mmCIF file of C-alpha atoms in Angstrom:
data_model
loop_
_atom_site.group_PDB
_atom_site.id
_atom_site.type_symbol
_atom_site.label_atom_id
_atom_site.label_comp_id
_atom_site.label_asym_id
_atom_site.label_seq_id
_atom_site.Cartn_x
_atom_site.Cartn_y
_atom_site.Cartn_z
ATOM 1 C CA MET R 136 -9.747 -5.819 29.935
ATOM 2 C CA ILE R 137 -6.620 -8.009 29.770
ATOM 3 C CA THR R 138 -3.721 -8.615 32.193
ATOM 4 C CA LEU R 139 -0.245 -7.853 30.923
ATOM 5 C CA SER R 140 2.671 -9.461 32.792
ATOM 6 C CA LEU R 141 5.438 -8.341 30.442
ATOM 7 C CA GLY R 142 6.224 -5.434 28.174
ATOM 8 C CA VAL R 143 4.162 -2.571 29.621
ATOM 9 C CA ARG R 144 7.059 -1.136 31.607
ATOM 10 C CA SER R 145 9.371 -1.012 28.564
ATOM 11 C CA LEU R 146 6.530 0.333 26.426
ATOM 12 C CA CYS R 147 5.901 3.175 28.851
ATOM 13 C CA ALA R 148 9.653 3.852 29.193
ATOM 14 C CA THR R 149 10.158 4.194 25.499
ATOM 15 C CA THR R 150 7.110 6.427 24.848
ATOM 16 C CA ALA R 151 7.882 10.109 25.407
ATOM 17 C CA GLU R 152 4.372 11.122 26.279
ATOM 18 C CA SER R 153 2.864 7.932 27.536
ATOM 19 C CA GLN R 154 -0.493 8.294 29.366
ATOM 20 C CA CYS R 155 0.376 5.596 31.863
ATOM 21 C CA ASP R 156 1.954 6.467 35.167
ATOM 22 C CA GLY R 157 4.332 4.519 37.328
ATOM 23 C CA SER R 158 1.622 2.685 39.290
ATOM 24 C CA LEU R 159 0.382 1.064 36.108
ATOM 25 C CA CYS R 160 3.740 0.092 34.688
ATOM 26 C CA THR R 161 4.242 -2.966 36.876
ATOM 27 C CA ALA R 162 4.188 -6.607 36.181
ATOM 28 C CA GLY R 163 0.664 -8.063 36.327
ATOM 29 C CA SER R 164 -0.976 -4.658 35.858
ATOM 30 C CA THR R 165 -4.423 -4.545 34.375
ATOM 31 C CA TRP R 166 -4.540 -2.466 31.178
ATOM 32 C CA PRO R 167 -7.347 -1.757 28.737
ATOM 33 C CA LEU R 168 -6.528 -3.449 25.440
ATOM 34 C CA GLN R 169 -7.859 -0.808 23.063
ATOM 35 C CA PRO R 170 -5.623 2.088 24.264
ATOM 36 C CA LEU R 171 -2.623 -0.199 24.289
ATOM 37 C CA VAL R 172 -3.345 -1.378 20.745
ATOM 38 C CA ALA R 173 -3.661 2.232 19.594
ATOM 39 C CA LEU R 174 -0.384 3.114 21.298
ATOM 40 C CA VAL R 175 1.505 0.189 19.759
ATOM 41 C CA GLN R 176 -0.154 0.800 16.398
ATOM 42 C CA ALA R 177 0.867 4.461 16.417
ATOM 43 C CA LYS R 178 4.493 3.490 17.102
ATOM 44 C CA ARG R 179 4.532 0.768 14.471
ATOM 45 C CA VAL R 180 2.775 1.826 11.235
ATOM 46 C CA THR R 181 4.308 4.873 9.679
ATOM 47 C CA LEU R 182 4.283 6.421 6.184
ATOM 48 C CA GLU R 183 7.902 5.405 5.767
ATOM 49 C CA LEU R 184 7.068 1.738 6.585
ATOM 50 C CA VAL R 185 4.155 1.793 4.177
ATOM 51 C CA LEU R 186 6.249 3.297 1.380
ATOM 52 C CA HIS R 187 9.036 0.746 2.015
ATOM 53 C CA GLU R 188 6.481 -2.077 1.616
ATOM 54 C CA LEU R 189 5.009 -0.575 -1.534
ATOM 55 C CA ARG R 190 8.458 -0.383 -3.104
ATOM 56 C CA ARG R 191 9.282 -3.936 -2.146
ATOM 57 C CA SER R 192 6.128 -5.198 -3.988
ATOM 58 C CA ASP R 193 5.089 -4.937 -7.592
ATOM 59 C CA PHE R 194 1.700 -6.701 -7.693
ATOM 60 C CA ALA R 195 -1.689 -5.212 -6.918
ATOM 61 C CA VAL R 196 -5.333 -5.556 -7.705
ATOM 62 C CA LEU R 197 -6.544 -2.459 -9.542
ATOM 63 C CA SER R 198 -10.260 -1.572 -9.422
ATOM 64 C CA THR R 199 -11.862 0.793 -11.891
ATOM 65 C CA SER R 200 -15.403 1.648 -12.936
ATOM 66 C CA ASP R 201 -16.965 3.103 -16.101
ATOM 67 C CA ALA R 202 -19.060 6.216 -16.427
ATOM 68 C CA THR R 203 -22.195 4.297 -15.179
ATOM 69 C CA GLY R 204 -20.372 2.792 -12.125
ATOM 70 C CA ASN R 205 -19.945 -0.767 -13.404
ATOM 71 C CA PRO R 206 -16.895 -2.080 -11.540
ATOM 72 C CA HIS R 207 -13.925 -3.982 -12.879
ATOM 73 C CA SER R 208 -10.883 -5.466 -11.078
ATOM 74 C CA ALA R 209 -7.670 -6.800 -12.553
ATOM 75 C CA GLY R 210 -4.323 -8.027 -11.223
ATOM 76 C CA ILE R 211 -1.510 -5.752 -12.401
ATOM 77 C CA ASN R 212 2.205 -5.150 -12.000
ATOM 78 C CA TYR R 213 3.081 -1.665 -10.897
ATOM 79 C CA GLY R 214 6.177 0.396 -10.379
ATOM 80 C CA MET R 215 6.534 3.269 -7.939
ATOM 81 C CA SER R 216 8.298 6.604 -8.151
ATOM 82 C CA GLY R 217 11.564 7.168 -6.305
ATOM 83 C CA PRO R 218 12.003 8.249 -2.674
ATOM 84 C CA GLU R 219 12.574 11.923 -3.632
ATOM 85 C CA SER R 220 9.527 12.199 -5.942
ATOM 86 C CA PRO R 221 5.871 12.682 -5.184
ATOM 87 C CA ILE R 222 4.177 9.313 -4.658
ATOM 88 C CA THR R 223 3.110 7.986 -8.018
ATOM 89 C CA LEU R 224 2.388 4.453 -9.278
ATOM 90 C CA PHE R 225 2.719 3.390 -12.916
ATOM 91 C CA VAL R 226 1.026 0.473 -14.684
ATOM 92 C CA MET R 227 1.807 -0.508 -18.248
ATOM 93 C CA THR R 228 -1.124 -1.704 -20.344
ATOM 94 C CA ARG R 229 -2.930 -1.057 -23.640
ATOM 95 C CA ARG R 230 -5.635 1.521 -24.321
ATOM 96 C CA HIS R 231 -8.275 -0.865 -25.592
ATOM 97 C CA LEU R 232 -8.295 -2.982 -22.406
ATOM 98 C CA ARG R 233 -11.201 -2.453 -20.016
ATOM 99 C CA LYS R 234 -9.145 -0.853 -17.158
ATOM 100 C CA ALA R 235 -7.798 1.770 -19.529
ATOM 101 C CA ARG R 236 -11.263 2.369 -21.138
ATOM 102 C CA ASN R 237 -12.759 2.779 -17.699
ATOM 103 C CA ILE R 238 -10.093 5.269 -16.620
ATOM 104 C CA ALA R 239 -10.747 7.307 -19.751
ATOM 105 C CA GLN R 240 -14.359 7.683 -18.522
ATOM 106 C CA ASN R 241 -13.751 7.719 -14.804
ATOM 107 C CA PRO R 242 -10.317 8.402 -13.360
ATOM 108 C CA THR R 243 -11.162 7.337 -9.813
ATOM 109 C CA VAL R 244 -9.443 4.090 -8.958
ATOM 110 C CA SER R 245 -8.486 1.931 -5.954
ATOM 111 C CA LEU R 246 -5.768 -0.634 -5.374
ATOM 112 C CA VAL R 247 -5.167 -3.450 -2.930
ATOM 113 C CA ILE R 248 -1.550 -4.514 -2.544
ATOM 114 C CA PRO R 249 -1.014 -7.874 -0.799
ATOM 115 C CA LEU R 250 2.333 -8.213 0.826
ATOM 116 C CA ARG R 251 4.343 -11.408 0.800
ATOM 117 C CA ARG R 252 5.049 -13.196 4.049
ATOM 118 C CA ARG R 253 8.399 -14.851 4.624
ATOM 119 C CA LEU R 254 7.106 -16.676 7.630
ATOM 120 C CA LEU R 255 3.624 -17.916 8.626
ATOM 121 C CA GLN R 256 2.650 -18.217 4.977
ATOM 122 C CA PHE R 257 -0.613 -20.019 5.944
ATOM 123 C CA LEU R 258 -1.945 -16.689 7.275
ATOM 124 C CA PRO R 259 -3.732 -14.145 5.063
ATOM 125 C CA PRO R 260 -1.266 -11.570 3.600
ATOM 126 C CA PRO R 261 -0.965 -8.057 5.015
ATOM 127 C CA THR R 262 -2.510 -5.514 2.687
ATOM 128 C CA ILE R 263 -2.196 -1.861 1.742
ATOM 129 C CA GLN R 264 -5.288 -0.153 0.325
ATOM 130 C CA LEU R 265 -5.039 2.960 -1.829
ATOM 131 C CA ARG R 266 -7.563 5.221 -3.513
ATOM 132 C CA GLY R 267 -6.628 7.835 -6.034
ATOM 133 C CA HIS R 268 -6.895 9.168 -9.600
ATOM 134 C CA ALA R 269 -5.359 7.730 -12.744
ATOM 135 C CA GLU R 270 -4.550 9.168 -16.143
ATOM 136 C CA ILE R 271 -3.440 7.595 -19.336
ATOM 137 C CA VAL R 272 -0.025 8.671 -20.629
ATOM 138 C CA ASP R 273 2.053 7.623 -23.607
ATOM 139 C CA TRP R 274 4.178 4.493 -23.204
ATOM 140 C CA THR R 275 7.326 6.495 -23.982
ATOM 141 C CA ASP R 276 6.673 8.769 -20.902
ATOM 142 C CA ALA R 277 10.131 9.386 -19.357
ATOM 143 C CA GLU R 278 9.061 8.951 -15.770
ATOM 144 C CA GLY R 279 7.087 5.782 -16.410
ATOM 145 C CA THR R 280 9.831 4.119 -18.360
ATOM 146 C CA GLY R 281 12.395 5.165 -15.787
ATOM 147 C CA VAL R 282 10.288 3.642 -12.962
ATOM 148 C CA PHE R 283 9.891 0.337 -14.916
ATOM 149 C CA GLN R 284 13.625 0.158 -15.627
ATOM 150 C CA ASN R 285 14.322 0.108 -11.913
ATOM 151 C CA PHE R 286 12.898 -3.325 -11.115
ATOM 152 C CA TRP R 287 13.214 -6.785 -12.591
ATOM 153 C CA MET R 288 9.569 -7.376 -13.552
ATOM 154 C CA GLY R 289 9.290 -3.847 -14.971
ATOM 155 C CA ARG R 290 12.277 -4.417 -17.282
ATOM 156 C CA HIS R 291 10.714 -7.611 -18.606
ATOM 157 C CA ILE R 292 7.338 -5.864 -19.207
ATOM 158 C CA LEU R 293 9.069 -3.020 -21.034
ATOM 159 C CA LYS R 294 10.969 -5.492 -23.188
ATOM 160 C CA ALA R 295 7.774 -7.337 -24.048
ATOM 161 C CA TYR R 296 5.909 -4.183 -24.975
ATOM 162 C CA CYS R 297 8.889 -2.979 -27.060
ATOM 163 C CA GLY R 298 8.616 -6.240 -29.006
ATOM 164 C CA SER R 299 4.868 -5.694 -29.478
ATOM 165 C CA HIS R 300 5.545 -2.175 -30.728
ATOM 166 C CA ARG R 301 8.008 -3.416 -33.326
ATOM 167 C CA ARG R 302 5.318 -5.797 -34.547
ATOM 168 C CA GLY R 303 2.890 -2.901 -35.044
ATOM 169 C CA GLU R 304 1.030 -2.493 -31.714
ATOM 170 C CA THR R 305 0.110 1.148 -31.277
ATOM 171 C CA ARG R 306 -2.154 1.059 -28.186
ATOM 172 C CA ILE R 307 0.523 0.691 -25.536
ATOM 173 C CA CYS R 308 0.297 3.185 -22.669
ATOM 174 C CA PHE R 309 1.029 3.860 -19.034
ATOM 175 C CA LEU R 310 -1.540 4.450 -16.338
ATOM 176 C CA ARG R 311 -0.209 7.091 -13.957
ATOM 177 C CA ILE R 312 -1.860 6.774 -10.566
ATOM 178 C CA THR R 313 -1.698 9.489 -7.924
ATOM 179 C CA PRO R 314 -2.885 8.141 -4.570
ATOM 180 C CA ASP R 315 -5.071 10.156 -2.216
ATOM 181 C CA PRO R 316 -3.362 11.256 1.064
ATOM 182 C CA VAL R 317 -5.154 8.675 3.223
ATOM 183 C CA ILE R 318 -3.577 5.246 2.975
ATOM 184 C CA ASN R 319 -5.165 2.285 4.841
ATOM 185 C CA THR R 320 -3.400 -0.899 5.885
ATOM 186 C CA TYR R 321 -4.325 -4.167 7.495
ATOM 187 C CA MET R 322 -1.862 -6.472 9.374
ATOM 188 C CA VAL R 323 1.111 -4.432 8.174
ATOM 189 C CA GLY R 324 3.661 -4.770 11.006
ATOM 190 C CA SER R 325 0.986 -6.266 13.193
ATOM 191 C CA ASN R 326 1.559 -8.343 16.254
ATOM 192 C CA ILE R 327 -0.109 -11.717 15.567
ATOM 193 C CA TRP R 328 -0.852 -12.173 19.318
ATOM 194 C CA LEU R 329 -2.848 -8.963 19.351
ATOM 195 C CA LEU R 330 -4.712 -9.988 16.233
ATOM 196 C CA ARG R 331 -5.789 -13.244 17.819
ATOM 197 C CA ASN R 332 -7.626 -11.254 20.520
ATOM 198 C CA ARG R 333 -8.771 -8.178 18.615
ATOM 199 C CA MET R 334 -8.875 -8.480 14.798
ATOM 200 C CA GLU R 335 -9.409 -4.737 14.385
ATOM 201 C CA SER R 336 -5.995 -4.094 15.947
ATOM 202 C CA GLY R 337 -4.522 -4.921 12.514
ATOM 203 C CA ALA R 338 -6.104 -1.919 10.880
ATOM 204 C CA ALA R 339 -4.146 1.321 10.570
ATOM 205 C CA THR R 340 -4.240 4.612 8.598
ATOM 206 C CA VAL R 341 -1.294 6.741 7.557
ATOM 207 C CA ILE R 342 -1.368 10.132 5.849
ATOM 208 C CA ASN R 343 0.769 10.967 2.842
ATOM 209 C CA ASP R 344 1.845 14.531 3.488
ATOM 210 C CA ARG R 345 4.114 14.764 0.460
ATOM 211 C CA LYS R 346 3.195 17.326 -2.137
ATOM 212 C CA SER R 347 1.513 15.931 -5.325
ATOM 213 C CA ARG R 348 2.499 16.911 -8.781
#
């Protein structure tokens, strides 16, 4: 149990179906932390917020495994489909590299996307965790090239691979990743004060209800 002196009244007033009644919404009221954290978390972390953060970023750690389950992780740059499209991530690579070889054997992948902090940079970064399925598509894929042309790092990666292709490289490809509906986050939009007292309050889950391809 914790004692809240501020903020509970406004929280109750702005929540349409709050479970608290007027007797609890007073200064100095005693309020169980876990329901309050859940209520604040439900108001804070949304699919729209998660997608916004995914589009602001372009770096992730991609984890794959081969047919026997041997894991492999690599830092990658990714691009994401537009707001009107099903949620799809693209990674540009070459077919002989281990992540592409693993996906050819086992399409199940996971990604961790660390988010940059503008303030409090000494704290660990918020993260978004995805699971999904990947497939290898040609490097001339229209959707993949369109996605990479839409952000600075993507344009530089495309330019570099075009140069490699002119020099004879034939193994260039895209990894097209379709995330599962369940997306987990940690510390995304979290209140640092709440995290100091209950670390688990930083965890949240959102559901992608957009239709896949």
